[in-house]
PDB file of C-alpha atoms in Angstrom:
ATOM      1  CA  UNK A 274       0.739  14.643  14.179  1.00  0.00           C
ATOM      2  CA  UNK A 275       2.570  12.529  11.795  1.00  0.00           C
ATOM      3  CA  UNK A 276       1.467   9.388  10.243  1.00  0.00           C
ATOM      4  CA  UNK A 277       3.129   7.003  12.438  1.00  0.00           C
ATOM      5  CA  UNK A 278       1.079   8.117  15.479  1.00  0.00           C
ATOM      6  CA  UNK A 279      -2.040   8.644  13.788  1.00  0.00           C
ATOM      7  CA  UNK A 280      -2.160   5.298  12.619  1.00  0.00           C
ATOM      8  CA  UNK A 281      -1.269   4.329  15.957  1.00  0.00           C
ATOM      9  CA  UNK A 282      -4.202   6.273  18.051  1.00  0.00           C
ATOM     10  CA  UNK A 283      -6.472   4.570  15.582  1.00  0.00           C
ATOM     11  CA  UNK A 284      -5.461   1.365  15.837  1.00  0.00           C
ATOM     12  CA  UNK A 285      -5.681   1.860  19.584  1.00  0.00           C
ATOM     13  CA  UNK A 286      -9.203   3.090  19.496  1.00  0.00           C
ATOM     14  CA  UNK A 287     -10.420   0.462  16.700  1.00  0.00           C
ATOM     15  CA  UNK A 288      -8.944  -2.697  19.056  1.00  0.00           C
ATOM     16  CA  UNK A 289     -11.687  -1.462  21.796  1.00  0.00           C
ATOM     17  CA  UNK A 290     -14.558  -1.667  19.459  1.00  0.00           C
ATOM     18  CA  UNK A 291     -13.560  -4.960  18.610  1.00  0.00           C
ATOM     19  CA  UNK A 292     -14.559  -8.007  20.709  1.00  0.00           C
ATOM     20  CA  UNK A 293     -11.727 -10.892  21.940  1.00  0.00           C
ATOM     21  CA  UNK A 294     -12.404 -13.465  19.690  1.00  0.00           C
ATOM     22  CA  UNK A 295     -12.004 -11.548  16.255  1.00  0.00           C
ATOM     23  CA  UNK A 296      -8.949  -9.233  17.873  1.00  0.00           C
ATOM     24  CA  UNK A 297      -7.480 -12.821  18.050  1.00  0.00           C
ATOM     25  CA  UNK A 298      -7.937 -14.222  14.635  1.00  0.00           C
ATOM     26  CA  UNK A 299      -6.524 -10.955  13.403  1.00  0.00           C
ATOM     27  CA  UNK A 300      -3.459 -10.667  15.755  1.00  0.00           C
ATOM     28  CA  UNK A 301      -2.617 -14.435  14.945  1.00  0.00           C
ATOM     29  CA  UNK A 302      -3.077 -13.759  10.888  1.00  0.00           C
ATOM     30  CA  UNK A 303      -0.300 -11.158  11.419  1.00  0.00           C
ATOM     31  CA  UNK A 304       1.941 -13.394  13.253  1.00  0.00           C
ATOM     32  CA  UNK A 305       1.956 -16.510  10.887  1.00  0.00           C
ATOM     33  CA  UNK A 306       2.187 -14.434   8.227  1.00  0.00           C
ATOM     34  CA  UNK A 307       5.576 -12.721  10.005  1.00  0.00           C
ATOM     35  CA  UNK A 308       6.900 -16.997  11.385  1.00  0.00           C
ATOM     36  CA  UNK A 309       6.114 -17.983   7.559  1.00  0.00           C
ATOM     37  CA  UNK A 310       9.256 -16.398   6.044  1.00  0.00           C
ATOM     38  CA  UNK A 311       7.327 -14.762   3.811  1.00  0.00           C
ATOM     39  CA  UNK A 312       9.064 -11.389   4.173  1.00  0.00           C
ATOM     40  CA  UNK A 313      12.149 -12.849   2.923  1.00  0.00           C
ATOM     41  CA  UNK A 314      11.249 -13.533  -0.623  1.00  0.00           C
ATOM     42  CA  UNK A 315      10.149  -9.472  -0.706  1.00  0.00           C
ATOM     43  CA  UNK A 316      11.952  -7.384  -3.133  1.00  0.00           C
ATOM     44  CA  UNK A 317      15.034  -6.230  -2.127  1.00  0.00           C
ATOM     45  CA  UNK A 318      17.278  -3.182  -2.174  1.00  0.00           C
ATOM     46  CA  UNK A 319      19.410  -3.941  -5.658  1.00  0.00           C
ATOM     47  CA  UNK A 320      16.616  -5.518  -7.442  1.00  0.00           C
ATOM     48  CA  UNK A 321      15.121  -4.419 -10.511  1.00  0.00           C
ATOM     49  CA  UNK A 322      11.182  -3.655 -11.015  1.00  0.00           C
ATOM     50  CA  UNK A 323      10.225  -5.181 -14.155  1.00  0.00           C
ATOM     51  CA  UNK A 324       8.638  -2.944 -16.759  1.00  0.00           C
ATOM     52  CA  UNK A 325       4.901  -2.165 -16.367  1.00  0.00           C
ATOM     53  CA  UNK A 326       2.234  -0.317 -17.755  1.00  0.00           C
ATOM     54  CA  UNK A 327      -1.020  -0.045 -15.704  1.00  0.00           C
ATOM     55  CA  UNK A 328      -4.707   1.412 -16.164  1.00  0.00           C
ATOM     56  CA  UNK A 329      -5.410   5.389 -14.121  1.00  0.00           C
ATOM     57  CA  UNK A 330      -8.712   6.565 -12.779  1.00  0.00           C
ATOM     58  CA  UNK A 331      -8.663   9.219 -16.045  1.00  0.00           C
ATOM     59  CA  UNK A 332      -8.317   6.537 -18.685  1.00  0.00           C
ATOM     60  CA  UNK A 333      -5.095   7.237 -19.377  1.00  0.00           C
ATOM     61  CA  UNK A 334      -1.894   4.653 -18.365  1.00  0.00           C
ATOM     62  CA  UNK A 335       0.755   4.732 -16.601  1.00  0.00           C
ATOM     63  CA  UNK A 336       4.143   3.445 -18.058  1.00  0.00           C
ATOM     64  CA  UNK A 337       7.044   2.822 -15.681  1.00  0.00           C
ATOM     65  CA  UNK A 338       9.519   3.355 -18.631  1.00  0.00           C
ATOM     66  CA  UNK A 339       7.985   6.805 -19.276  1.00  0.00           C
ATOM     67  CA  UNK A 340       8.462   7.961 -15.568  1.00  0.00           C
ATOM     68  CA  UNK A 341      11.920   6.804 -15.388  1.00  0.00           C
ATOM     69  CA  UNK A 342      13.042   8.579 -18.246  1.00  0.00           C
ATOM     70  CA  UNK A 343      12.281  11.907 -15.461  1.00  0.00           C
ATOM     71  CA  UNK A 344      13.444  10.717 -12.671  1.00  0.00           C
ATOM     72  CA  UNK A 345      13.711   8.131  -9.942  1.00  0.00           C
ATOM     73  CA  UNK A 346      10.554   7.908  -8.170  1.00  0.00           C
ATOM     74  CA  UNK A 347       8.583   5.772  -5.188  1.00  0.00           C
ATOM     75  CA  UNK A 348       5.672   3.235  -6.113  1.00  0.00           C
ATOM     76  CA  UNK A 349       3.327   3.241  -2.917  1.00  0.00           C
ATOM     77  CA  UNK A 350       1.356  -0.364  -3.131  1.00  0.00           C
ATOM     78  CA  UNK A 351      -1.581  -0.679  -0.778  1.00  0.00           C
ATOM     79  CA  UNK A 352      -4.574  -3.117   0.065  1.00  0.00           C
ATOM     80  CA  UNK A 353      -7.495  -0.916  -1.368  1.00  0.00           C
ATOM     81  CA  UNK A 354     -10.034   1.829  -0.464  1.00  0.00           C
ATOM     82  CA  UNK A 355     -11.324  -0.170   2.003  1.00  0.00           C
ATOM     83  CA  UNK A 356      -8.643  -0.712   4.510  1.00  0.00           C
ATOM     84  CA  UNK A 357      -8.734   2.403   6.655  1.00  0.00           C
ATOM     85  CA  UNK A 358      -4.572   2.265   7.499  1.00  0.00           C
ATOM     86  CA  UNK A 359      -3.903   2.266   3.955  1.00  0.00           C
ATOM     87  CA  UNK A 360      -6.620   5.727   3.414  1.00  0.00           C
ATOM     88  CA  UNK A 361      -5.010   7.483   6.426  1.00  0.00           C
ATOM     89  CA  UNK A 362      -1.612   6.832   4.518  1.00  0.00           C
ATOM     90  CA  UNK A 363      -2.887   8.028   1.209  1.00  0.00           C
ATOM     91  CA  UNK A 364      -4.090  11.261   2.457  1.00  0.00           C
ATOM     92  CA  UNK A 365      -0.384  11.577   4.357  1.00  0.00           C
ATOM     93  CA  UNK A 366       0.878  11.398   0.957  1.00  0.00           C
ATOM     94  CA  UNK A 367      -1.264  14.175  -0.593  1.00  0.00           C
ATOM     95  CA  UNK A 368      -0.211  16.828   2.061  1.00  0.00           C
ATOM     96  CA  UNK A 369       3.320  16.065   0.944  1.00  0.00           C
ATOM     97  CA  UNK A 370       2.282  15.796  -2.673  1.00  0.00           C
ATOM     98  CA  UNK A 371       4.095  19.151  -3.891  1.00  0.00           C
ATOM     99  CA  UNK A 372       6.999  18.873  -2.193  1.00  0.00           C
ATOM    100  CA  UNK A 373       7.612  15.556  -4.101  1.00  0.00           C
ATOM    101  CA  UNK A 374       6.897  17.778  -6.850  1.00  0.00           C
ATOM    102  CA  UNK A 375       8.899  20.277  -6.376  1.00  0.00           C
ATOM    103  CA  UNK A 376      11.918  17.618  -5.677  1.00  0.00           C
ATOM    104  CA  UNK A 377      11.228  16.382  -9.071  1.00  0.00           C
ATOM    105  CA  UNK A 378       9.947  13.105  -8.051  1.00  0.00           C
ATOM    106  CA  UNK A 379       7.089  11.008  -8.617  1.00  0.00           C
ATOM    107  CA  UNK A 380       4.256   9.401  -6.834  1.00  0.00           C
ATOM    108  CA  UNK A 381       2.580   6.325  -7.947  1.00  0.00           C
ATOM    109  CA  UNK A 382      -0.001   4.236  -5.491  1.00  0.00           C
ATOM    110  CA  UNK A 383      -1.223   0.664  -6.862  1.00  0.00           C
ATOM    111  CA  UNK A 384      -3.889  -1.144  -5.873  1.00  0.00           C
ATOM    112  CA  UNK A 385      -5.683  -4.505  -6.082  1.00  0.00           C
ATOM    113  CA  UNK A 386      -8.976  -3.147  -7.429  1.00  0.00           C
ATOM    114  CA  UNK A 387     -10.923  -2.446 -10.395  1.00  0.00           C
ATOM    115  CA  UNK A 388     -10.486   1.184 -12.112  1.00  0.00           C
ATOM    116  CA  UNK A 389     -14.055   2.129 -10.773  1.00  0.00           C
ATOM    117  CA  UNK A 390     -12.568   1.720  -7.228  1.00  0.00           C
ATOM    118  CA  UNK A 391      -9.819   3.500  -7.716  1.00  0.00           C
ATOM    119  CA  UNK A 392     -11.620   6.479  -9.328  1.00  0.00           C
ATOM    120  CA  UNK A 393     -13.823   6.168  -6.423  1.00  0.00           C
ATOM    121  CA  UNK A 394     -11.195   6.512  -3.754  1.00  0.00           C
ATOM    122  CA  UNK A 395      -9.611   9.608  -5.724  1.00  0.00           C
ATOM    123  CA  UNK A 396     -12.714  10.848  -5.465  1.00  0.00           C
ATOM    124  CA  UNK A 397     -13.840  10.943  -2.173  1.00  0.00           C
ATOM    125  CA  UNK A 398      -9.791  11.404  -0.198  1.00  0.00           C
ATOM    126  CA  UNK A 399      -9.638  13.788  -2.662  1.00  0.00           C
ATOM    127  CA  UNK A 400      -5.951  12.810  -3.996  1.00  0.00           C
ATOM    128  CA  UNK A 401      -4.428  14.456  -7.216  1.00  0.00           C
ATOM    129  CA  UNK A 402      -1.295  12.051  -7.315  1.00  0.00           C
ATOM    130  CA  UNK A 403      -1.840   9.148  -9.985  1.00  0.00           C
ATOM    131  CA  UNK A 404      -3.563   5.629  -8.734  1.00  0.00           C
ATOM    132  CA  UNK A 405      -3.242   2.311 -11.043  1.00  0.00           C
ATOM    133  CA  UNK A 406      -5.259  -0.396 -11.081  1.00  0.00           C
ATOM    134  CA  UNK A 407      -3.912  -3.591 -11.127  1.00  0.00           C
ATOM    135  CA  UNK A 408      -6.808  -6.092  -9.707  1.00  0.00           C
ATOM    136  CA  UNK A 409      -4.684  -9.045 -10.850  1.00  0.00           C
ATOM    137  CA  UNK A 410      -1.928  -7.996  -9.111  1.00  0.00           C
ATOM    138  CA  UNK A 411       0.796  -8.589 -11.621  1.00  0.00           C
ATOM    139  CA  UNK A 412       3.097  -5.825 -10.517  1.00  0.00           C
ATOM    140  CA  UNK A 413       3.041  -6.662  -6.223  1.00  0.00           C
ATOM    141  CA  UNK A 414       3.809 -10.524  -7.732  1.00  0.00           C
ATOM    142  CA  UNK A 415       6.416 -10.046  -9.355  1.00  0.00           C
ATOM    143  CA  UNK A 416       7.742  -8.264  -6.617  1.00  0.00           C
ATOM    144  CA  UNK A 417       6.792 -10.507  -4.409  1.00  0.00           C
ATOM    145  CA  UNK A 418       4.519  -8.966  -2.371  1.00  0.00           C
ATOM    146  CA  UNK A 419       1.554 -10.663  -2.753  1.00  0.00           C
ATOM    147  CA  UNK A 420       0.303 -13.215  -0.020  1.00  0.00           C
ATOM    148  CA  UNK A 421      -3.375 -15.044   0.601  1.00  0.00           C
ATOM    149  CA  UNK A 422      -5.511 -14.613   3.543  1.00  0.00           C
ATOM    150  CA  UNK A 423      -6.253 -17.478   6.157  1.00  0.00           C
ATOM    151  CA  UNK A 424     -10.090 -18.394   5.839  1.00  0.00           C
ATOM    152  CA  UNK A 425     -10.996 -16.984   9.380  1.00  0.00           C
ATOM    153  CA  UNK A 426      -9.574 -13.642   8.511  1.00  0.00           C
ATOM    154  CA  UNK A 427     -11.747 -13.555   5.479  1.00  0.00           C
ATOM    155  CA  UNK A 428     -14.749 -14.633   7.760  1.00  0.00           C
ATOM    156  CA  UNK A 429     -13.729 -11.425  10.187  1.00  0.00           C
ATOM    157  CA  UNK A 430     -13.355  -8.769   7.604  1.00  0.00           C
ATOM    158  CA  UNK A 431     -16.852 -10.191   5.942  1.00  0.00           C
ATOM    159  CA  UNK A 432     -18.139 -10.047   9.394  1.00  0.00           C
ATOM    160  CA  UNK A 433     -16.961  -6.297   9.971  1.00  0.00           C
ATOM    161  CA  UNK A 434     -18.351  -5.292   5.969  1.00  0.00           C
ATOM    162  CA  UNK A 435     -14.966  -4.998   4.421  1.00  0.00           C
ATOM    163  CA  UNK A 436     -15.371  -4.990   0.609  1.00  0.00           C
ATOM    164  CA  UNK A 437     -12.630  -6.362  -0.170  1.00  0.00           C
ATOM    165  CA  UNK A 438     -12.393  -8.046  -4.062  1.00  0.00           C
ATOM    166  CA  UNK A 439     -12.066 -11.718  -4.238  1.00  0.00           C
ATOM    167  CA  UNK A 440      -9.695 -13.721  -6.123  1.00  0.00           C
ATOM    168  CA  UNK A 441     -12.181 -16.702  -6.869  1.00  0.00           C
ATOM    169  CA  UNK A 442     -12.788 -18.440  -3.691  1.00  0.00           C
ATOM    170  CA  UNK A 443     -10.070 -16.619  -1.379  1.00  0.00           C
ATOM    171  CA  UNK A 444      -8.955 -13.470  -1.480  1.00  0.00           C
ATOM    172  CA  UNK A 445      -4.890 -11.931  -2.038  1.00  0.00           C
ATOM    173  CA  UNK A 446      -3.582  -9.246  -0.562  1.00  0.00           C
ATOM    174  CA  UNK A 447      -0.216  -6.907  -1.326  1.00  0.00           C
ATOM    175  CA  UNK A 448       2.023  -6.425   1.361  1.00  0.00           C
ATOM    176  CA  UNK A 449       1.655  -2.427   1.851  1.00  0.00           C
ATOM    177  CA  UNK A 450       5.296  -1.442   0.675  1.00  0.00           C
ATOM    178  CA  UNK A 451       6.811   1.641  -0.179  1.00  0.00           C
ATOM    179  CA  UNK A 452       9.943   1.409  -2.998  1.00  0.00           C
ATOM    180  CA  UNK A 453      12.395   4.135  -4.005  1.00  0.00           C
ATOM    181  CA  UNK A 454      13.516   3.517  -7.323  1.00  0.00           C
ATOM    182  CA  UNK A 455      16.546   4.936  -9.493  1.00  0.00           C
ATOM    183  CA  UNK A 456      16.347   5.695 -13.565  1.00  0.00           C
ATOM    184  CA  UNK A 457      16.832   2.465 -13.921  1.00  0.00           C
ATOM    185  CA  UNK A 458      14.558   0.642 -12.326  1.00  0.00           C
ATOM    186  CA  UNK A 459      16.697  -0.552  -9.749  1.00  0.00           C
ATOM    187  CA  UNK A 460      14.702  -0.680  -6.011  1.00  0.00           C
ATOM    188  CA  UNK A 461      17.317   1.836  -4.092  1.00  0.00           C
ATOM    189  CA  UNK A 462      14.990   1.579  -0.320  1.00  0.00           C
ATOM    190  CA  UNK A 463      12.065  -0.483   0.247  1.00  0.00           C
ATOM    191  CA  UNK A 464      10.197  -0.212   3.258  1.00  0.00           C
ATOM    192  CA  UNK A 465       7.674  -2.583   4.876  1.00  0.00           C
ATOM    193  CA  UNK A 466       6.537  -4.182   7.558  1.00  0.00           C
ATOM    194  CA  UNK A 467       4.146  -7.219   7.900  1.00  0.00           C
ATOM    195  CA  UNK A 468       2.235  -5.589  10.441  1.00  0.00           C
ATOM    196  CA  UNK A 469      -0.286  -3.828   7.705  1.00  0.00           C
ATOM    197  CA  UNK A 470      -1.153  -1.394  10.622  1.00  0.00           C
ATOM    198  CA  UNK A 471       2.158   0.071  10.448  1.00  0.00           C
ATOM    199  CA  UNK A 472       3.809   2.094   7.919  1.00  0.00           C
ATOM    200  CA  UNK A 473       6.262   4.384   7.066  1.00  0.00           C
ATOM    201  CA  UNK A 474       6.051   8.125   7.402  1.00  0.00           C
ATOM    202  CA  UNK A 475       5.863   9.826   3.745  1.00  0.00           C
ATOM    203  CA  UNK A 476       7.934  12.533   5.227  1.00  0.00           C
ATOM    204  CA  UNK A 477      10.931  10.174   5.912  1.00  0.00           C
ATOM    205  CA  UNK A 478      10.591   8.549   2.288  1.00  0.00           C
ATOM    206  CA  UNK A 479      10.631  11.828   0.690  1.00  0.00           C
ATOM    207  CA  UNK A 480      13.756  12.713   3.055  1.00  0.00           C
ATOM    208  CA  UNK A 481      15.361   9.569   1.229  1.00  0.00           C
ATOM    209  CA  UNK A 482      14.517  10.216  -2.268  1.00  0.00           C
ATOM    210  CA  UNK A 483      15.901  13.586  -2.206  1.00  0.00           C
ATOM    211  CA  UNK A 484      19.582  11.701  -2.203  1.00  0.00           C
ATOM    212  CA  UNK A 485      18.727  10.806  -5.634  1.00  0.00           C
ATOM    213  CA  UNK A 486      17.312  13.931  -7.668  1.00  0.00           C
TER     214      UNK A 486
END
């Protein structure tokens, strides 16, 4: 089954577990978030990712420079080991990890979390592509991707035991995009959608890749 429809059989299943009240503080979250605008100001196709270097789970870094200089590649950003839509799309990844190999492409995830959480995650999905850390969230800001949580979200996803890391009293969130980008930094597809439960299938973002190895 592809990711699409997984994601949508669990989100299905998860909504009857959940009572009324919190379904409704997290349907209208997702819904001011989408009247806000705020998916306007996202990167766009023809804009530039600034240079980076982040911390990986092995100690090492990762250097965007370094990975452009062999090849275009897609940066997956996504809310953290907790969120179970953004695990279910990691794993997606992995069983498509070779062929993104074999393309010549490659596969960075970044996430709002300490290195210890991302280790962790690595660990137990049991993923081989790389995952940076980037708790502050410098990269998905200047990007524009970045947004803050209403306080009766936070209340429902303390309420459900979400550990989710704070950003002193509130807590920010990446929108979970997907970007293609060229040698030269330059964002050639983004995909996203405000609806966090929905994302694209890895399959069709390696399909458009491929157009530029």
């Amino acid at each position: 089954m592809a990711l699409v429809d997984d994601l949508l059989f669990y989100n299905q299943r998860a909504r009857e577990r959940i009572d009324t009240e919190t379904l409704a503080v997290m349907d209208r979250a997702t819904q001011l978030l989408k009247d806000s605008g705020f998916g306007e100001g996202i990167v766009k196709v023809g804009d530039k990712v600034p240079s980076f270097e982040l911390d990986l789970s092995d100690g090492s870094k990762f250097y965007l420079e370094d990975a452009l200089s062999k090849g275009p590649g897609v940066i997956k950003f996504y809310r953290g080991g907790w969120c179970p839509y953004c695990n279910m799309e990691l794993q997606s990844y992995q069983q498509l990890i070779h062929k993104f190999e074999e393309q010549g492409l490659w596969l960075l995830a970044i996430a709002p979390e300490e290195i210890d959480r991302i280790g962790a995650t690595i660990q137990k999905r049991e993923l081989t592509f790389p995952i940076a850390a980037d708790p502050s969230q410098s990269v998905a800001r200047s990007l524009n991707l970045v947004f803050s949580l209403p306080k009766d979200l936070i209340d429902v996803y303390e309420k459900l035991g979400l550990d989710i890391m704070r950003t002193g009293e509130g807590i920010e969130l990446p929108v979970p995009a997907t970007l293609i980008v060229n040698r030269d930094s330059t964002v050639v597809a983004n995909f996203f959608d405000l609806d966090y439960t929905k994302r694209k299938d890895p399959s069709a973002i390696l399909e458009a890749a491929r157009a530029l190895v």
